[in-house]
Amino acid sequence: MKRMPRVMTVPGTLSDLDDDDDEQAATSSVASDVPSSAAGERLIVVVNQLPVLARRRADGRGWVFSWDEDSLLLRLRDGVPDEMEVFFVGSLRADVPPAEQDEVSQTLIDGFRCAPVFLAPELNERFYHQFCKRYLWPLFHYMLPFASPLSPTAEAAAAGDGGRFDRSAWEAYVLANKHFYEKVVEVINPEDDYVWVHDYHLMALPTFLRRRFNRLRIGFFLHSPFPSSEIYRTLPVREEVLRTLLNCDLIGFHTFDYARHFLSCCSRMLGLEYQSKRGYIGLEYFGRTVGIKIMPMGIHMGQLQSVLRSPEKEEKVAQLRQQFEGKAVLLGVDDTDIFKGINLKLLAFETMLRMHPKWQGRAVLVQIANPPRGKGKELEAIQAEIRQSCERINREFGQTGYSPVVFIDRNVPSTERLAYYTIAECVVVTAVRDGMNLTPYEYIVCRQGIPGSECAPEMSGPKKSMLVVSEFIGCSPSLSGAIRVNPWNIETTAEALNEAISMSEQEKQLRHGKHYRYVSTHDVAYWSRSFVQDLERACKDHFRKPCWGIGLGWARDEEWQTSTHTSDFGWMQMAEPVMNLYTEATDGSYIEKKETALVWHHQDADPGFGSSQAKEMLDHLESVLANEPVAVKSGQFIVEVKPQGVTKGLVAEKILAMMKEKGRQADFVLCIGDDRSDEDMFENIADVMKRNIVAPKAPLFACTVGQKPSKARFYLDDTFEVVSMLSSLADASDLGPITELEDDLATSVSSIDISDEPPRLGNRRDEAS
């Protein structure tokens, strides 16, 4: 067997491995073909871009690397236990020629504990700029992919216009994720390491990892919003993305709204319902409980306070205080993109100056617009609109020595940015949709200042700050003292700006104190510590839990036996009208009439509404049929009414008894079920095996479908595996006596691989009925 070293300086290729033997071994066991060279647990953080800055040496020979001190992902190390090493995997924000990539890799691994992923420029263009930034990112920010009736030209598609799903861009996304996976494989020790994947750029990565190491401990955190199901369902690869995320053990979101939307998508598109137990939310998926974590990210207090102490910052503060002396400064700090609502902020400020003329000549809006990271015609239009608004406002309300809008569209160093925070009376965030947005948190810390530091006299007294924030950003729920606005309502936002800068000093102090207590205790270290602890909890049983496929053989045919039950079926005339009532009210539901039972099906109805209707119907039927000799039970997408005493377990026992009466005792028993009603069968059949109804030492294989608490000893993952197992049963029936067949299959129980072909995203295969 070929082996790959734990750390390689040359990118490894999976094609070098024996695909048949190694892949099967890797998918059926946590032990990988990567030898361990270090003891102890390690956290591998996989990000699109490493928290490392790279620049060419002045002489053009080689590279100089340094940590990106502004990267919060770098600061998550502060919340990780001291004994756990943090190792980063991601791409560099620099074009490194192929001839230099080996040397750069080794330098970063040795000096920074970072393994760089190098993507070809054309692949990165289609992966990042086309699929991530021009398709996924707008969709996750609730922007539907509108398209013109005519197919867009190649030039329009390349510019990100047209809005239609590009299958080749999706394939580039998956291929790029595979490159990240290959780099992880080079460095991972799956028995000791945890993997924490970050953001929407790498949503396909968990599938590759789970396929290779089926008990690997994987976490994922989404730093953007997750849209509602009505928006998300427009994604052509919607199920693939959901399934690949569900290959994680823990999935994190900033807010409950984002988590709720994800859970709703899982329910509506995959039929998966979540459960809440002792404050933890979980989804059952292929025998694993996938945890859902809700935890807004925080800032790094130490890094901010370090900049606040710098002489450069103090110097800039003094300069700005002189520049804006006597003015009420409102501040906006935003990335330049189509969702930050910068122009809405300008329109609200303009409206405030009109509605409250007292602020003309006294209020200034400083807008810092960081350079855009994307490109496209929509972004160009937004930039042009912002410039026109700035010029119009300054032309109408400007005076000698006074410009109401100061627009800064360049990279602003952290010292200068924090200086603006320090002197600002109010920070305004009017994003129409944003994942988290930590601008308000940074502002609060800057207004608090550094205890004991030499600062301006006006900052030495009680601290105060004011916030006007959009209700559509992730940090809004945690800022209870902020004035929340709908940025689309220009007049209401204008009034909020006036209220913020007109508020009493005491009220500003109270609100600031409340915010600072939260921000200072819920920093990035708190966030990462909480996530890692929950990831450890979610994975604590990984190495104790038996994850087995199942394979059995049976070399005999037998005719179906039916068991009839004669009774008074007058109850059907009472139950059917009730069921009809709910069927008429629930699109997609229907009634199945059997000889002795009525079954209401709702698998084709809206998942949430169907489930709610099923609960209502259950209560209704139990009330109506309280005095009838029937049982009313709910199952997987069904509500069933049947005579009391008729269960699958009793029927199975009767069939086995009839076989004995015919002199053909069963010498092999297999029962499979996927429903709550099958648990009676599993329990009854176990009791039957202890009696003299079947042949001595006849084996029993009770098997549930789906890994879940059950009275059955074995399980199959899904209906595909049921069909596959039955096919294997038929194929193996000519191999020999039943005992030899059992022995042969028993030895392969833990290593059966259902399919030889690569899995679809989400590690899920086409279902068979």
Short mmCIF file of N, CA and C in Angstrom, two decimals, residues 124-194:
data_model
loop_
_atom_site.label_atom_id
_atom_site.label_comp_id
_atom_site.label_asym_id
_atom_site.label_seq_id
_atom_site.Cartn_x
_atom_site.Cartn_y
_atom_site.Cartn_z
N ASN A 124 -9.52 29.60 -10.43
CA ASN A 124 -9.89 30.54 -9.37
C ASN A 124 -10.91 31.57 -9.87
N GLU A 125 -10.75 31.98 -11.12
CA GLU A 125 -11.70 32.93 -11.70
C GLU A 125 -13.11 32.35 -11.72
N ARG A 126 -13.25 31.11 -12.16
CA ARG A 126 -14.57 30.50 -12.27
C ARG A 126 -15.09 30.07 -10.90
N PHE A 127 -14.20 29.61 -10.04
CA PHE A 127 -14.60 29.19 -8.69
C PHE A 127 -15.00 30.38 -7.83
N TYR A 128 -14.11 31.35 -7.71
CA TYR A 128 -14.33 32.44 -6.75
C TYR A 128 -15.17 33.57 -7.36
N HIS A 129 -14.70 34.14 -8.46
CA HIS A 129 -15.38 35.33 -8.99
C HIS A 129 -16.71 34.99 -9.64
N GLN A 130 -16.79 33.85 -10.33
CA GLN A 130 -18.04 33.57 -11.04
C GLN A 130 -19.05 32.84 -10.16
N PHE A 131 -18.66 31.72 -9.55
CA PHE A 131 -19.68 30.98 -8.80
C PHE A 131 -19.88 31.53 -7.40
N CYS A 132 -18.79 31.77 -6.66
CA CYS A 132 -18.94 32.25 -5.28
C CYS A 132 -19.51 33.67 -5.22
N LYS A 133 -18.84 34.61 -5.89
CA LYS A 133 -19.18 36.01 -5.73
C LYS A 133 -20.36 36.45 -6.58
N ARG A 134 -20.52 35.84 -7.76
CA ARG A 134 -21.58 36.32 -8.65
C ARG A 134 -22.83 35.46 -8.61
N TYR A 135 -22.76 34.31 -7.97
CA TYR A 135 -23.96 33.48 -7.90
C TYR A 135 -24.33 33.15 -6.45
N LEU A 136 -23.44 32.46 -5.73
CA LEU A 136 -23.77 32.05 -4.37
C LEU A 136 -23.96 33.24 -3.44
N TRP A 137 -23.03 34.16 -3.48
CA TRP A 137 -23.05 35.28 -2.54
C TRP A 137 -24.32 36.12 -2.68
N PRO A 138 -24.73 36.50 -3.89
CA PRO A 138 -26.02 37.23 -3.99
C PRO A 138 -27.20 36.37 -3.54
N LEU A 139 -27.20 35.09 -3.90
CA LEU A 139 -28.32 34.23 -3.51
C LEU A 139 -28.42 34.11 -2.00
N PHE A 140 -27.29 33.95 -1.33
CA PHE A 140 -27.29 33.83 0.13
C PHE A 140 -27.64 35.15 0.80
N HIS A 141 -27.56 36.24 0.06
CA HIS A 141 -27.99 37.54 0.57
C HIS A 141 -29.39 37.89 0.05
N TYR A 142 -30.17 36.85 -0.30
CA TYR A 142 -31.59 36.99 -0.62
C TYR A 142 -31.85 37.65 -1.97
N MET A 143 -30.89 37.59 -2.87
CA MET A 143 -31.08 38.18 -4.19
C MET A 143 -31.35 37.06 -5.19
N LEU A 144 -32.56 37.05 -5.74
CA LEU A 144 -32.92 36.02 -6.71
C LEU A 144 -32.12 36.20 -7.99
N PRO A 145 -31.75 35.09 -8.63
CA PRO A 145 -30.96 35.17 -9.87
C PRO A 145 -31.85 35.51 -11.06
N PHE A 146 -32.25 36.78 -11.14
CA PHE A 146 -33.09 37.19 -12.26
C PHE A 146 -32.31 37.08 -13.56
N ALA A 147 -33.01 36.67 -14.60
CA ALA A 147 -32.36 36.54 -15.91
C ALA A 147 -33.30 37.06 -16.98
N SER A 148 -32.71 37.59 -18.04
CA SER A 148 -33.52 38.05 -19.17
C SER A 148 -34.05 36.85 -19.93
N PRO A 149 -35.10 37.01 -20.70
CA PRO A 149 -35.66 35.88 -21.43
C PRO A 149 -34.67 35.27 -22.40
N LEU A 150 -33.78 36.11 -22.92
CA LEU A 150 -32.81 35.60 -23.88
C LEU A 150 -31.56 35.17 -23.17
N SER A 151 -30.89 34.18 -23.71
CA SER A 151 -29.65 33.70 -23.10
C SER A 151 -28.62 34.81 -23.13
N PRO A 152 -27.90 35.02 -22.03
CA PRO A 152 -26.89 36.07 -22.00
C PRO A 152 -25.73 35.71 -22.89
N THR A 153 -25.09 36.73 -23.39
CA THR A 153 -23.91 36.50 -24.22
C THR A 153 -22.76 36.00 -23.35
N ALA A 154 -21.74 35.50 -24.01
CA ALA A 154 -20.57 35.03 -23.27
C ALA A 154 -19.93 36.18 -22.52
N GLU A 155 -19.95 37.40 -23.16
CA GLU A 155 -19.35 38.56 -22.48
C GLU A 155 -20.15 38.94 -21.24
N ALA A 156 -21.48 38.86 -21.35
CA ALA A 156 -22.32 39.19 -20.20
C ALA A 156 -22.14 38.19 -19.09
N ALA A 157 -22.05 36.91 -19.46
CA ALA A 157 -21.84 35.88 -18.44
C ALA A 157 -20.51 36.07 -17.76
N ALA A 158 -19.49 36.42 -18.53
CA ALA A 158 -18.16 36.62 -17.95
C ALA A 158 -18.14 37.82 -17.02
N ALA A 159 -19.01 38.78 -17.29
CA ALA A 159 -19.06 39.98 -16.44
C ALA A 159 -19.96 39.79 -15.24
N GLY A 160 -20.57 38.60 -15.14
CA GLY A 160 -21.42 38.33 -14.00
C GLY A 160 -22.85 38.79 -14.19
N ASP A 161 -23.22 39.16 -15.43
CA ASP A 161 -24.58 39.60 -15.69
C ASP A 161 -25.37 38.46 -16.31
N GLY A 162 -26.66 38.57 -16.29
CA GLY A 162 -27.51 37.51 -16.82
C GLY A 162 -28.11 36.68 -15.73
N GLY A 163 -27.37 36.39 -14.65
CA GLY A 163 -27.92 35.78 -13.45
C GLY A 163 -28.22 34.32 -13.52
N ARG A 164 -28.01 33.66 -14.65
CA ARG A 164 -28.39 32.27 -14.76
C ARG A 164 -27.32 31.35 -14.20
N PHE A 165 -27.78 30.20 -13.75
CA PHE A 165 -26.87 29.19 -13.19
C PHE A 165 -25.96 28.66 -14.29
N ASP A 166 -24.67 28.64 -14.00
CA ASP A 166 -23.66 28.17 -14.94
C ASP A 166 -23.10 26.85 -14.45
N ARG A 167 -23.46 25.77 -15.13
CA ARG A 167 -23.04 24.44 -14.68
C ARG A 167 -21.52 24.31 -14.65
N SER A 168 -20.83 24.93 -15.60
CA SER A 168 -19.37 24.82 -15.61
C SER A 168 -18.75 25.55 -14.43
N ALA A 169 -19.39 26.64 -13.99
CA ALA A 169 -18.88 27.36 -12.81
C ALA A 169 -19.08 26.50 -11.55
N TRP A 170 -20.21 25.80 -11.48
CA TRP A 170 -20.44 24.87 -10.37
C TRP A 170 -19.39 23.76 -10.37
N GLU A 171 -19.08 23.23 -11.53
CA GLU A 171 -18.06 22.18 -11.62
C GLU A 171 -16.70 22.71 -11.20
N ALA A 172 -16.42 23.97 -11.53
CA ALA A 172 -15.17 24.59 -11.09
C ALA A 172 -15.16 24.74 -9.56
N TYR A 173 -16.32 25.07 -8.99
CA TYR A 173 -16.44 25.18 -7.53
C TYR A 173 -16.13 23.85 -6.86
N VAL A 174 -16.70 22.77 -7.39
CA VAL A 174 -16.46 21.45 -6.82
C VAL A 174 -15.00 21.06 -6.98
N LEU A 175 -14.42 21.35 -8.16
CA LEU A 175 -13.02 21.00 -8.40
C LEU A 175 -12.09 21.77 -7.46
N ALA A 176 -12.38 23.05 -7.25
CA ALA A 176 -11.56 23.84 -6.33
C ALA A 176 -11.66 23.28 -4.91
N ASN A 177 -12.86 22.89 -4.51
CA ASN A 177 -13.03 22.27 -3.19
C ASN A 177 -12.24 20.98 -3.08
N LYS A 178 -12.15 20.26 -4.18
CA LYS A 178 -11.37 19.02 -4.16
C LYS A 178 -9.89 19.32 -3.95
N HIS A 179 -9.40 20.41 -4.52
CA HIS A 179 -8.00 20.80 -4.29
C HIS A 179 -7.75 21.10 -2.81
N PHE A 180 -8.71 21.77 -2.17
CA PHE A 180 -8.59 22.02 -0.73
C PHE A 180 -8.58 20.69 0.03
N TYR A 181 -9.45 19.78 -0.38
CA TYR A 181 -9.50 18.45 0.25
C TYR A 181 -8.17 17.72 0.12
N GLU A 182 -7.57 17.78 -1.07
CA GLU A 182 -6.29 17.09 -1.27
C GLU A 182 -5.20 17.65 -0.36
N LYS A 183 -5.24 18.97 -0.15
CA LYS A 183 -4.26 19.56 0.76
C LYS A 183 -4.51 19.12 2.20
N VAL A 184 -5.79 19.03 2.60
CA VAL A 184 -6.10 18.55 3.94
C VAL A 184 -5.60 17.12 4.11
N VAL A 185 -5.80 16.28 3.09
CA VAL A 185 -5.36 14.88 3.16
C VAL A 185 -3.85 14.80 3.39
N GLU A 186 -3.11 15.72 2.82
CA GLU A 186 -1.66 15.70 2.97
C GLU A 186 -1.22 15.88 4.42
N VAL A 187 -2.00 16.61 5.19
CA VAL A 187 -1.54 17.00 6.52
C VAL A 187 -2.33 16.38 7.66
N ILE A 188 -3.40 15.68 7.36
CA ILE A 188 -4.32 15.29 8.43
C ILE A 188 -3.91 13.98 9.10
N ASN A 189 -4.21 13.90 10.37
CA ASN A 189 -4.19 12.65 11.11
C ASN A 189 -5.61 12.45 11.64
N PRO A 190 -6.43 11.67 10.95
CA PRO A 190 -7.87 11.65 11.25
C PRO A 190 -8.23 11.13 12.62
N GLU A 191 -7.34 10.39 13.28
CA GLU A 191 -7.66 9.88 14.61
C GLU A 191 -7.50 10.95 15.68
N ASP A 192 -6.71 11.98 15.40
CA ASP A 192 -6.44 13.01 16.41
C ASP A 192 -7.01 14.37 16.05
N ASP A 193 -7.19 14.65 14.76
CA ASP A 193 -7.49 16.00 14.31
C ASP A 193 -8.99 16.29 14.23
N TYR A 194 -9.31 17.54 14.49
CA TYR A 194 -10.62 18.09 14.19
C TYR A 194 -10.45 18.98 12.95
#
